[in-house]
């Protein structure tokens, strides 16, 4: 896993400065387009282009099951992970519909669902195991399994880069993964289970209280991990969360902008940021999830969401919904006339 320590690419300051100067010349009052101006400037620097674009979108959905489901932390049965992967492949899931509408490249990666599906179009098989172990009892995965899951993310980012994607979106599917994600938030951002633990797939108040106790048990059991982000990922994480972590690190190393989805993907980003703080330059956050604790976590990370629509589906759906905002930011920047071109008087 030596590649984990390879440096992230550096945004191109020259193109950022060109974009900043152009924004001041477009036919509008200064900063009138608000965050859309910042998006275009950032993308120009990240993509090293005079005309930034978000037309070629690559979406990788990582799926994996969690042994901690045995502790009763989910309102849905574990079989739903495999069933939803089938739904992705058949085009019936939210992310499938959104990817089609965006003309995005969509791939599904089985990093370790409990019951493997047969090989088929659209499915990439890189299984680290038949689900993780129960993190309330033991480490969720071995070092070897962690390496396989991280490599699945590395490979996804490499495919996106080879396809000349303008932006990378990672999504996930895994019943029980809000428990794993919450443990990572609490362990790595020093946040409290009582305020971070949410309903996940739909737990009631009693279920949330029980889930909180399970998370506290996991944190106590693996407390020897200390501040070691990889150790926490192996002890509590899911294969899909590890794959997302690997994908984000490799995308930043390759100079590929990243659009984060919600609660689970941001937890993977936390791990990636602990390993490589420079990855922050490459992150855009699509939305603030309605899952309890997400707003607290993104505040701790200093991330600004593009949207707040009470979304909590996962799958990369929130990120896909935010893509048109990035596209409009680029279109406005690239196609608006300057004061000189339009023969409009500028600010006195």
XYZ file of C-alpha atoms in Angstrom:
348
model
C 0.000 0.000 0.000
C 2.964 2.327 -0.584
C 0.865 4.339 -3.043
C -1.163 5.752 -0.136
C 1.699 8.089 0.708
C 2.227 9.410 -2.832
C 1.653 13.190 -2.843
C -1.549 14.755 -4.105
C -1.413 16.870 -7.237
C -1.128 20.614 -6.727
C -3.820 22.913 -8.160
C -2.505 25.085 -10.996
C -2.203 28.586 -9.577
C -1.763 30.148 -13.028
C -5.174 28.980 -14.227
C -6.775 29.898 -10.900
C -5.463 33.452 -11.272
C -6.652 33.658 -14.886
C -10.117 32.530 -13.777
C -10.154 35.018 -10.917
C -9.284 37.846 -13.311
C -11.919 36.768 -15.847
C -14.634 36.697 -13.186
C -13.988 40.391 -12.532
C -14.546 41.185 -16.234
C -17.836 39.343 -16.772
C -21.007 41.412 -17.175
C -22.221 41.293 -13.569
C -21.517 43.082 -10.308
C -18.527 41.700 -8.378
C -19.334 38.366 -6.664
C -22.931 38.566 -7.917
C -22.880 34.852 -8.757
C -21.595 34.015 -5.296
C -20.354 30.466 -4.807
C -20.761 29.714 -8.513
C -17.830 32.040 -9.162
C -15.678 30.234 -6.601
C -16.577 26.861 -8.121
C -15.460 27.934 -11.587
C -12.243 29.424 -10.264
C -11.434 26.298 -8.275
C -12.202 24.002 -11.203
C -10.028 26.057 -13.547
C -7.095 25.587 -11.192
C -7.804 21.914 -10.499
C -8.288 21.039 -14.160
C -5.528 23.412 -15.373
C -7.846 24.775 -18.054
C -8.897 28.179 -19.289
C -12.384 26.726 -19.710
C -13.307 24.406 -16.824
C -15.953 21.757 -17.497
C -17.971 19.058 -15.730
C -19.320 17.237 -18.754
C -17.579 13.867 -18.337
C -18.729 12.477 -14.989
C -17.490 9.153 -13.635
C -19.541 7.472 -10.890
C -18.227 4.436 -9.003
C -20.599 2.744 -6.546
C -18.883 0.453 -4.043
C -20.952 -2.205 -2.280
C -20.121 -4.251 0.807
C -21.792 -5.894 3.772
C -21.109 -5.342 7.477
C -20.842 -7.962 10.201
C -21.991 -5.423 12.772
C -25.539 -5.824 11.423
C -25.699 -8.847 13.748
C -25.905 -6.331 16.622
C -29.308 -5.082 15.436
C -28.184 -1.662 14.163
C -30.259 -1.557 10.966
C -33.961 -1.340 10.235
C -33.447 -3.284 6.991
C -32.190 -6.870 6.553
C -28.680 -7.450 5.234
C -30.035 -9.065 2.057
C -31.009 -5.583 0.859
C -27.365 -4.833 -0.012
C -27.296 -7.525 -2.691
C -30.828 -6.707 -3.821
C -29.975 -3.059 -4.306
C -26.825 -3.910 -6.256
C -29.117 -5.843 -8.589
C -31.363 -2.803 -8.798
C -28.376 -0.612 -9.724
C -27.428 -2.997 -12.503
C -31.002 -3.124 -13.819
C -31.220 0.666 -13.916
C -33.982 1.026 -11.333
C -32.157 2.791 -8.497
C -31.985 6.531 -7.968
C -28.307 6.696 -8.921
C -28.990 4.679 -12.077
C -31.651 7.136 -13.194
C -29.536 10.168 -12.307
C -26.422 8.801 -14.029
C -28.400 8.205 -17.210
C -29.798 11.743 -17.108
C -26.282 13.144 -16.672
C -24.861 10.898 -19.414
C -22.382 9.803 -16.743
C -20.213 6.704 -16.708
C -21.640 4.427 -13.983
C -19.955 1.327 -12.603
C -20.795 -0.911 -9.643
C -17.982 -2.552 -7.679
C -18.641 -5.515 -5.378
C -16.037 -5.046 -2.662
C -17.588 -7.721 -0.458
C -21.345 -8.172 -0.328
C -22.423 -11.202 1.685
C -23.727 -13.214 -1.273
C -21.799 -12.617 -4.479
C -23.659 -11.907 -7.710
C -22.613 -13.565 -10.979
C -20.364 -11.642 -13.351
C -22.379 -9.330 -15.603
C -22.137 -6.091 -17.535
C -21.663 -3.064 -15.309
C -20.427 -5.097 -12.326
C -16.767 -5.110 -11.312
C -15.834 -7.801 -8.806
C -13.032 -6.976 -6.352
C -14.149 -8.754 -3.221
C -12.189 -8.445 -0.019
C -14.469 -10.998 1.626
C -18.085 -12.018 2.160
C -18.836 -8.980 4.296
C -16.718 -7.654 7.133
C -16.461 -9.224 10.566
C -18.547 -7.869 13.450
C -16.597 -4.809 14.642
C -18.319 -4.961 18.026
C -16.532 -8.274 18.592
C -13.292 -8.038 16.589
C -11.584 -6.029 13.834
C -13.860 -5.603 10.831
C -11.148 -6.654 8.385
C -7.621 -7.957 8.189
C -4.688 -5.978 6.820
C -4.873 -8.037 3.631
C -8.590 -7.324 3.208
C -7.995 -3.621 3.801
C -5.377 -3.597 1.048
C -7.784 -5.282 -1.401
C -10.564 -2.787 -0.637
C -8.270 0.232 -0.918
C -6.987 -1.139 -4.240
C -10.561 -1.330 -5.547
C -10.819 2.408 -5.001
C -7.403 3.039 -6.546
C -8.462 1.138 -9.655
C -11.750 3.044 -9.941
C -9.939 6.393 -9.869
C -7.486 5.097 -12.469
C -10.380 4.118 -14.746
C -11.970 7.541 -14.324
C -8.680 9.239 -15.164
C -8.129 7.010 -18.202
C -11.598 7.966 -19.445
C -10.635 11.654 -19.077
C -13.360 12.309 -16.530
C -13.844 15.907 -15.437
C -14.971 14.865 -11.960
C -15.159 11.710 -9.849
C -18.170 10.687 -7.759
C -17.999 7.801 -5.315
C -21.151 6.192 -3.967
C -21.880 3.267 -1.663
C -24.308 0.559 -0.735
C -24.026 -1.453 2.459
C -26.634 -2.169 5.098
C -25.060 -1.198 8.425
C -22.610 1.302 6.993
C -23.909 4.310 8.933
C -22.692 2.505 12.058
C -19.198 2.105 10.612
C -19.166 5.689 9.370
C -20.282 7.046 12.745
C -17.487 5.176 14.513
C -14.963 6.742 12.116
C -16.349 10.238 12.694
C -16.256 9.820 16.466
C -12.799 8.256 16.529
C -11.076 10.574 14.056
C -12.860 13.884 14.697
C -13.324 13.419 18.453
C -17.110 13.640 18.212
C -19.643 12.050 20.558
C -21.787 9.014 19.641
C -24.762 10.564 21.426
C -24.876 13.459 18.952
C -23.564 11.652 15.870
C -25.685 8.494 15.808
C -28.692 8.692 13.508
C -31.546 6.615 12.121
C -29.656 5.169 9.174
C -32.205 3.244 7.129
C -35.021 4.233 9.492
C -34.490 3.269 13.133
C -36.886 4.635 15.748
C -35.743 6.306 18.977
C -35.249 2.982 20.752
C -33.261 1.653 17.814
C -31.062 4.753 17.715
C -30.357 4.426 21.452
C -29.306 0.799 20.959
C -27.169 1.715 17.929
C -25.461 4.396 20.027
C -24.554 1.785 22.645
C -23.122 -0.495 19.957
C -21.016 2.367 18.586
C -19.724 3.135 22.073
C -18.792 -0.542 22.438
C -16.880 -0.481 19.134
C -15.037 2.698 20.093
C -14.021 1.203 23.428
C -13.010 -2.156 21.965
C -10.702 -0.571 19.387
C -9.460 2.385 21.444
C -5.874 1.189 21.001
C -6.094 2.476 17.408
C -5.536 5.941 18.858
C -5.124 8.475 16.037
C -4.223 5.882 13.396
C -6.791 6.414 10.636
C -5.930 3.210 8.756
C -6.189 1.188 11.958
C -9.648 2.603 12.616
C -10.675 1.926 9.020
C -9.632 -1.716 9.388
C -11.193 -2.078 12.838
C -14.560 -0.440 12.211
C -14.956 0.384 8.560
C -16.595 -1.396 5.685
C -14.978 -2.651 2.512
C -16.928 -0.016 0.559
C -15.753 2.769 2.883
C -12.160 1.617 2.461
C -12.625 1.555 -1.322
C -14.000 5.105 -1.245
C -10.981 6.169 0.806
C -8.639 4.655 -1.767
C -10.550 6.224 -4.641
C -10.390 9.714 -3.129
C -6.677 9.458 -2.409
C -5.864 8.216 -5.901
C -8.116 10.782 -7.584
C -6.310 13.603 -5.760
C -2.957 12.089 -6.686
C -4.045 11.990 -10.347
C -5.381 15.543 -10.276
C -9.045 14.551 -10.612
C -11.626 16.709 -8.764
C -13.922 14.831 -6.376
C -17.591 15.472 -5.637
C -18.523 13.959 -2.280
C -21.984 12.568 -1.638
C -23.278 12.389 1.942
C -22.777 10.783 5.343
C -20.874 7.641 4.334
C -18.676 9.147 1.645
C -17.686 12.040 3.901
C -16.558 9.512 6.526
C -14.273 7.962 3.905
C -13.012 11.452 3.118
C -12.196 11.920 6.821
C -9.911 8.887 6.668
C -8.342 10.127 3.426
C -7.784 13.591 4.913
C -6.054 12.096 7.945
C -3.696 10.267 5.597
C -3.232 13.140 3.128
C -4.486 16.570 4.279
C -3.769 18.023 0.815
C -6.718 16.065 -0.555
C -8.932 18.898 0.757
C -8.030 20.979 -2.317
C -9.723 18.376 -4.530
C -12.989 17.994 -2.597
C -16.355 19.490 -3.366
C -19.226 18.580 -1.027
C -22.530 18.075 -2.822
C -24.962 18.367 0.086
C -25.569 18.339 3.809
C -27.196 15.020 4.601
C -30.294 14.762 6.771
C -28.550 11.890 8.580
C -27.936 13.061 12.114
C -24.372 14.126 12.693
C -23.413 14.979 9.108
C -23.655 18.736 9.558
C -21.563 18.526 12.703
C -18.942 16.497 10.869
C -18.712 18.743 7.811
C -18.465 21.765 10.082
C -15.496 20.137 11.805
C -13.936 19.512 8.397
C -14.593 23.025 7.095
C -16.548 21.729 4.080
C -19.292 23.878 2.526
C -22.189 21.911 0.994
C -23.673 23.007 -2.329
C -27.168 21.833 -1.363
C -29.279 21.111 1.697
C -32.348 19.175 0.532
C -32.836 16.789 3.482
C -31.375 13.950 1.418
C -30.246 10.749 3.116
C -30.321 8.091 0.404
C -26.638 7.557 -0.317
C -25.676 5.714 -3.524
C -23.924 8.887 -4.717
C -27.381 10.325 -5.422
C -26.828 13.682 -3.716
C -23.600 14.184 -5.637
C -25.319 13.375 -8.925
C -28.077 15.871 -8.124
C -25.428 18.568 -7.546
C -23.622 18.020 -10.871
C -25.844 20.490 -12.790
C -24.798 23.229 -10.350
C -21.148 22.631 -11.203
C -22.031 22.540 -14.888
C -23.906 25.829 -14.697
C -20.993 27.434 -12.854
C -18.713 26.452 -15.742
C -21.175 27.492 -18.456
C -21.666 30.918 -16.909
C -17.927 31.420 -16.562
C -17.118 30.195 -20.079
C -19.956 31.798 -22.027
C -20.833 35.108 -20.383
C -19.538 38.180 -22.190
C -16.985 40.502 -20.640
C -17.757 44.179 -20.209
C -15.497 44.938 -23.169
C -17.108 42.316 -25.427
C -20.618 43.518 -24.620
C -19.725 47.220 -24.689
C -21.147 47.556 -21.185
C -19.680 50.098 -18.783
C -17.899 48.544 -15.832
C -17.939 49.558 -12.185
C -16.871 53.151 -11.551
